[in-house]
Each structure stands twice: as structure tokens, then as C-alpha cells.
């Protein structure tokens, strides 16, 4: 099929009432789209009306850290190289999703910046018409060295993982050295004009919850958004409810120090509850996946490094787009499979205690 034919097919999908008949749990479900939500692809709209315009693509399962909440201490069995998505496959899937309405792509891992062709991938993504935002989530280890070229290639947003401001504790959490390189990467991002630079901090009781105020204080003079993330259960991270510090507890602690902390208005699909201390340059965010989920406004889909589509971070349902792609399937056949997977997306995740018992990938094999 030519590009013109694909464009025409996409237009037909957008401009007509679309009926997708999906088999789900043994019964036939009909999803209708009408002019009230056009233009957006029916294939990326689920049964609850959630439109998925944000795609997270894991570029690699490899990482130069071994974070406690992300992977087991003994590591994970990596997928053979030939079963990982190639550069052309990553770009083919990205093009298809953008064609259907995705306007933001985040590159994750593993550690995405250790993939040798990451600059080429970003350069090619930048050429996709309709893609507004290219983001990356990184551990920051190689960021200072690579960021000038990443920015030139078209990188818009940066999230940097940092779970302690104490070098020894940092090394205990990530099981590697590198604290000063990560801090250098944060400073380089600020220097190059990224604002805000987002800092992802997974808060774990007995480990780093005593640093909440120190992290919050970083936002006084720097254009940072420090995002405190509730500890979430994944295979191999030995999750325990007692180690989870809830959003409300974190907020209360910070408000004791800064009682005038004010909540900012959130966008419809924002995952973070954001706050700001008046007069501070930056702001704070809380990712409340466990204590106060935001499933109702979820607009995210994930593609793992081995090419599986996950419609929910906390679900164990996956479908291989890699295998379909390698079978020579057309765009339309791929879209039917994507649409069926999106149509099976549940209203909300099962809750933290059920998730903790559910078989799922370690975080490093999902891609965040």
C-alpha cells in the first residue's frame, strides 16, 4: 500500500462513524466513535472512551544500574538480540501510532541512552508529521556527554531518575557508582535550557523517605520538577506495603516545612499531582499509582524492547507487534491487532495488593 493509500485509509477512519467489533471475554463488544471525539483513531480509543495519544517505547532491556525497585539483585535474563525490535521496526511502529493520533513518544529502557542508535532514532522521529513531543527517561549516567547531540536531534523533554542525594545511599539503591555523573547530567540539562527538568524519585520507607525535604528544597532555585513516586510492585523487587510511603504522608511531611505549598491545576491526562512553594523556581509532583490511581484518564500505551504492546503498566496482558510485523502484515492488519488490544484494556488496575501477587515483568523489561 502506498503512502497516499494509507493516508486515505486513515482519513476514512477519522471522518466516518467507526464500528469496531471485538471479541472480549467470550462476548462481542461494539465500540462506536462519533463526531464528538474526532479526529482520533478508533484503534487507539478504548471501551471507556480513553484516547491513547502517548506512546512509551523501550529501546533496550540493558541498563548500567541495578536499581532495587526495578530489577532483582541477580539481574534478569535478557531477550536474545534477534528478538528485540530493530531500528527500522521501532520507527515503523512509531510512524503507525503517530499516523493514528499519537502526538507524544517517550523513549525508555532499560537505559535508553546506552542504545548506540538512539540519536538516529530521535532524528527520524522528529520527522514524523503530527508528533509534537519526544521525551526520554534516563538514569542520567551518560546524559551530560550525550545531551548536546540529543537536543540537536530533537529531544524535547527529560526525566532523570535520582533516588538519593547522599552518594553512599545512592550507590546502595542503584547497586552501582555514578552519583556525581547523574548530578552533572542534571546540571547540563538545566544549562541547555530544559525547563522543567523532571527528577523521578521512588520513595521507599526506611531508605530515602528522610530526604523528602532535601529533594523539595532543590526546587527553590532550580527549574526542576521533583516527582515523588509511590513504591510500586513488580516482579523481583520484593515489594512490601510497609515500605510504601503514600502520597498523603509525603505531602503532609512537606507541608509541615512549607505550609503555604499550593496545588497547581493539572491537565486532563496528567499523572502527577503538582504543587509549588510560592517563590520557588521549580515545583513538586506526586505519582500516586498505588494510593490514588489515575486509570480513568490514562492515555498511555507501551511497547517493550522485544516488541510487545502493553496497554496497562500493571497488567500482564501483552500482544506481540514484533511477530505480526515480521510476518509481513500490512498497516491495516497491525491496526486491527492494536485496536483489539486497546479494546481489552480494563477500567482500572487491580489494586496494589492484587498487583503484588500478579505475574508480570520486572520493571526493567517493561520500560516504565
PDB file of C-alpha atoms in Angstrom, residues 27-159:
ATOM      1  CA  UNK A  27     -18.870 -11.830  24.112  1.00  0.00           C
ATOM      2  CA  UNK A  28     -18.976  -9.437  21.190  1.00  0.00           C
ATOM      3  CA  UNK A  29     -18.484  -5.772  22.113  1.00  0.00           C
ATOM      4  CA  UNK A  30     -19.179  -2.855  19.810  1.00  0.00           C
ATOM      5  CA  UNK A  31     -17.227   0.373  20.136  1.00  0.00           C
ATOM      6  CA  UNK A  32     -18.660   3.422  18.458  1.00  0.00           C
ATOM      7  CA  UNK A  33     -16.974   6.664  17.562  1.00  0.00           C
ATOM      8  CA  UNK A  34     -18.828   9.751  16.518  1.00  0.00           C
ATOM      9  CA  UNK A  35     -18.018  13.304  15.535  1.00  0.00           C
ATOM     10  CA  UNK A  36     -17.784  14.422  19.178  1.00  0.00           C
ATOM     11  CA  UNK A  37     -14.282  12.955  19.554  1.00  0.00           C
ATOM     12  CA  UNK A  38     -12.975  13.300  16.011  1.00  0.00           C
ATOM     13  CA  UNK A  39     -10.299  13.417  14.785  1.00  0.00           C
ATOM     14  CA  UNK A  40      -8.805  10.451  16.597  1.00  0.00           C
ATOM     15  CA  UNK A  41      -8.289   6.852  15.609  1.00  0.00           C
ATOM     16  CA  UNK A  42     -10.783   4.290  16.833  1.00  0.00           C
ATOM     17  CA  UNK A  43      -7.943   1.808  17.096  1.00  0.00           C
ATOM     18  CA  UNK A  44      -6.422   3.832  19.948  1.00  0.00           C
ATOM     19  CA  UNK A  45      -9.718   4.524  21.737  1.00  0.00           C
ATOM     20  CA  UNK A  46     -10.809   2.012  24.362  1.00  0.00           C
ATOM     21  CA  UNK A  47     -14.247   0.943  25.550  1.00  0.00           C
ATOM     22  CA  UNK A  48     -14.245   3.641  28.230  1.00  0.00           C
ATOM     23  CA  UNK A  49     -13.595   6.473  25.794  1.00  0.00           C
ATOM     24  CA  UNK A  50      -9.934   6.901  26.733  1.00  0.00           C
ATOM     25  CA  UNK A  51      -7.883   8.122  23.780  1.00  0.00           C
ATOM     26  CA  UNK A  52      -4.279   6.944  23.816  1.00  0.00           C
ATOM     27  CA  UNK A  53      -2.101   9.648  22.305  1.00  0.00           C
ATOM     28  CA  UNK A  54       1.041   8.904  24.345  1.00  0.00           C
ATOM     29  CA  UNK A  55       3.337   6.007  23.436  1.00  0.00           C
ATOM     30  CA  UNK A  56       6.276   4.805  25.521  1.00  0.00           C
ATOM     31  CA  UNK A  57       8.834   2.753  23.598  1.00  0.00           C
ATOM     32  CA  UNK A  58      11.506   0.759  25.408  1.00  0.00           C
ATOM     33  CA  UNK A  59      14.696   0.812  23.345  1.00  0.00           C
ATOM     34  CA  UNK A  60      16.642  -1.756  25.354  1.00  0.00           C
ATOM     35  CA  UNK A  61      16.444  -4.144  28.290  1.00  0.00           C
ATOM     36  CA  UNK A  62      20.034  -3.370  29.265  1.00  0.00           C
ATOM     37  CA  UNK A  63      20.990  -0.888  31.966  1.00  0.00           C
ATOM     38  CA  UNK A  64      24.215   0.254  33.610  1.00  0.00           C
ATOM     39  CA  UNK A  65      22.427   0.475  37.004  1.00  0.00           C
ATOM     40  CA  UNK A  66      20.679  -2.221  39.048  1.00  0.00           C
ATOM     41  CA  UNK A  67      18.041  -0.225  40.924  1.00  0.00           C
ATOM     42  CA  UNK A  68      16.375  -2.153  43.745  1.00  0.00           C
ATOM     43  CA  UNK A  69      12.814  -1.262  42.713  1.00  0.00           C
ATOM     44  CA  UNK A  70      13.410  -2.023  39.041  1.00  0.00           C
ATOM     45  CA  UNK A  71      15.102  -5.402  38.908  1.00  0.00           C
ATOM     46  CA  UNK A  72      16.202  -8.266  41.162  1.00  0.00           C
ATOM     47  CA  UNK A  73      19.734  -8.163  42.543  1.00  0.00           C
ATOM     48  CA  UNK A  74      20.780 -11.162  40.472  1.00  0.00           C
ATOM     49  CA  UNK A  75      19.719  -9.374  37.297  1.00  0.00           C
ATOM     50  CA  UNK A  76      17.301 -10.595  34.636  1.00  0.00           C
ATOM     51  CA  UNK A  77      17.529 -12.924  31.671  1.00  0.00           C
ATOM     52  CA  UNK A  78      17.848 -10.669  28.654  1.00  0.00           C
ATOM     53  CA  UNK A  79      15.985 -11.311  25.422  1.00  0.00           C
ATOM     54  CA  UNK A  80      18.247 -12.526  22.588  1.00  0.00           C
ATOM     55  CA  UNK A  81      19.256  -9.641  20.350  1.00  0.00           C
ATOM     56  CA  UNK A  82      17.470 -11.003  17.310  1.00  0.00           C
ATOM     57  CA  UNK A  83      14.173 -10.942  19.194  1.00  0.00           C
ATOM     58  CA  UNK A  84      14.462  -7.248  20.073  1.00  0.00           C
ATOM     59  CA  UNK A  85      12.985  -4.576  17.851  1.00  0.00           C
ATOM     60  CA  UNK A  86      15.371  -3.334  15.201  1.00  0.00           C
ATOM     61  CA  UNK A  87      15.783   0.355  14.440  1.00  0.00           C
ATOM     62  CA  UNK A  88      13.545   0.116  11.393  1.00  0.00           C
ATOM     63  CA  UNK A  89      10.888  -1.772  13.372  1.00  0.00           C
ATOM     64  CA  UNK A  90      10.897   0.863  16.126  1.00  0.00           C
ATOM     65  CA  UNK A  91      10.442   3.593  13.524  1.00  0.00           C
ATOM     66  CA  UNK A  92       7.774   1.664  11.605  1.00  0.00           C
ATOM     67  CA  UNK A  93       5.669   1.204  14.730  1.00  0.00           C
ATOM     68  CA  UNK A  94       6.228   4.808  15.785  1.00  0.00           C
ATOM     69  CA  UNK A  95       5.072   6.031  12.371  1.00  0.00           C
ATOM     70  CA  UNK A  96       1.946   3.889  12.525  1.00  0.00           C
ATOM     71  CA  UNK A  97       0.975   5.100  16.001  1.00  0.00           C
ATOM     72  CA  UNK A  98       1.628   8.744  15.105  1.00  0.00           C
ATOM     73  CA  UNK A  99      -0.432   8.308  11.949  1.00  0.00           C
ATOM     74  CA  UNK A 100      -3.317   7.218  14.186  1.00  0.00           C
ATOM     75  CA  UNK A 101      -3.076  10.149  16.594  1.00  0.00           C
ATOM     76  CA  UNK A 102      -0.147   9.632  18.992  1.00  0.00           C
ATOM     77  CA  UNK A 103       1.499  13.023  19.491  1.00  0.00           C
ATOM     78  CA  UNK A 104       3.965  12.196  22.276  1.00  0.00           C
ATOM     79  CA  UNK A 105       6.584   9.455  22.356  1.00  0.00           C
ATOM     80  CA  UNK A 106       8.805   8.715  25.334  1.00  0.00           C
ATOM     81  CA  UNK A 107      11.900   6.550  24.927  1.00  0.00           C
ATOM     82  CA  UNK A 108      12.631   4.327  27.910  1.00  0.00           C
ATOM     83  CA  UNK A 109      14.570   1.199  28.817  1.00  0.00           C
ATOM     84  CA  UNK A 110      16.466  -0.328  30.474  1.00  0.00           C
ATOM     85  CA  UNK A 111      18.616   2.707  29.934  1.00  0.00           C
ATOM     86  CA  UNK A 112      17.736   4.148  26.512  1.00  0.00           C
ATOM     87  CA  UNK A 113      20.902   6.221  26.190  1.00  0.00           C
ATOM     88  CA  UNK A 114      23.121   3.140  26.008  1.00  0.00           C
ATOM     89  CA  UNK A 115      21.496   2.129  22.724  1.00  0.00           C
ATOM     90  CA  UNK A 116      24.038   3.090  20.025  1.00  0.00           C
ATOM     91  CA  UNK A 117      21.444   4.369  17.543  1.00  0.00           C
ATOM     92  CA  UNK A 118      19.414   6.496  19.971  1.00  0.00           C
ATOM     93  CA  UNK A 119      20.427   9.727  18.195  1.00  0.00           C
ATOM     94  CA  UNK A 120      19.375   8.311  14.834  1.00  0.00           C
ATOM     95  CA  UNK A 121      16.041   7.178  16.261  1.00  0.00           C
ATOM     96  CA  UNK A 122      15.302  10.625  17.707  1.00  0.00           C
ATOM     97  CA  UNK A 123      16.339  12.307  14.450  1.00  0.00           C
ATOM     98  CA  UNK A 124      13.946  10.109  12.483  1.00  0.00           C
ATOM     99  CA  UNK A 125      11.113  10.501  14.990  1.00  0.00           C
ATOM    100  CA  UNK A 126      11.463  14.265  14.667  1.00  0.00           C
ATOM    101  CA  UNK A 127      10.482  13.939  11.003  1.00  0.00           C
ATOM    102  CA  UNK A 128       7.090  12.382  11.788  1.00  0.00           C
ATOM    103  CA  UNK A 129       4.326  14.830  10.996  1.00  0.00           C
ATOM    104  CA  UNK A 130       1.959  15.135  13.940  1.00  0.00           C
ATOM    105  CA  UNK A 131       4.473  14.121  16.609  1.00  0.00           C
ATOM    106  CA  UNK A 132       4.683  17.088  18.962  1.00  0.00           C
ATOM    107  CA  UNK A 133       6.861  15.795  21.790  1.00  0.00           C
ATOM    108  CA  UNK A 134       9.840  13.446  22.082  1.00  0.00           C
ATOM    109  CA  UNK A 135      10.853  12.642  25.651  1.00  0.00           C
ATOM    110  CA  UNK A 136      13.340  10.343  27.327  1.00  0.00           C
ATOM    111  CA  UNK A 137      13.534   8.775  30.774  1.00  0.00           C
ATOM    112  CA  UNK A 138      17.145   8.156  31.754  1.00  0.00           C
ATOM    113  CA  UNK A 139      19.256   7.290  34.768  1.00  0.00           C
ATOM    114  CA  UNK A 140      21.440  10.241  33.797  1.00  0.00           C
ATOM    115  CA  UNK A 141      24.739   8.366  33.822  1.00  0.00           C
ATOM    116  CA  UNK A 142      25.646   9.298  30.227  1.00  0.00           C
ATOM    117  CA  UNK A 143      23.440  12.363  29.930  1.00  0.00           C
ATOM    118  CA  UNK A 144      25.990  15.174  30.256  1.00  0.00           C
ATOM    119  CA  UNK A 145      28.069  13.727  27.433  1.00  0.00           C
ATOM    120  CA  UNK A 146      25.186  12.980  25.074  1.00  0.00           C
ATOM    121  CA  UNK A 147      22.713  15.767  25.756  1.00  0.00           C
ATOM    122  CA  UNK A 148      24.042  18.424  23.336  1.00  0.00           C
ATOM    123  CA  UNK A 149      23.608  15.964  20.461  1.00  0.00           C
ATOM    124  CA  UNK A 150      20.277  14.714  21.815  1.00  0.00           C
ATOM    125  CA  UNK A 151      18.964  18.253  21.876  1.00  0.00           C
ATOM    126  CA  UNK A 152      20.183  18.900  18.356  1.00  0.00           C
ATOM    127  CA  UNK A 153      18.459  15.702  17.211  1.00  0.00           C
ATOM    128  CA  UNK A 154      15.150  16.971  18.592  1.00  0.00           C
ATOM    129  CA  UNK A 155      14.745  15.803  22.191  1.00  0.00           C
ATOM    130  CA  UNK A 156      12.100  17.932  23.927  1.00  0.00           C
ATOM    131  CA  UNK A 157      11.738  16.604  27.484  1.00  0.00           C
ATOM    132  CA  UNK A 158      13.948  14.821  30.002  1.00  0.00           C
ATOM    133  CA  UNK A 159      13.113  12.771  33.098  1.00  0.00           C
TER     134      UNK A 159
END
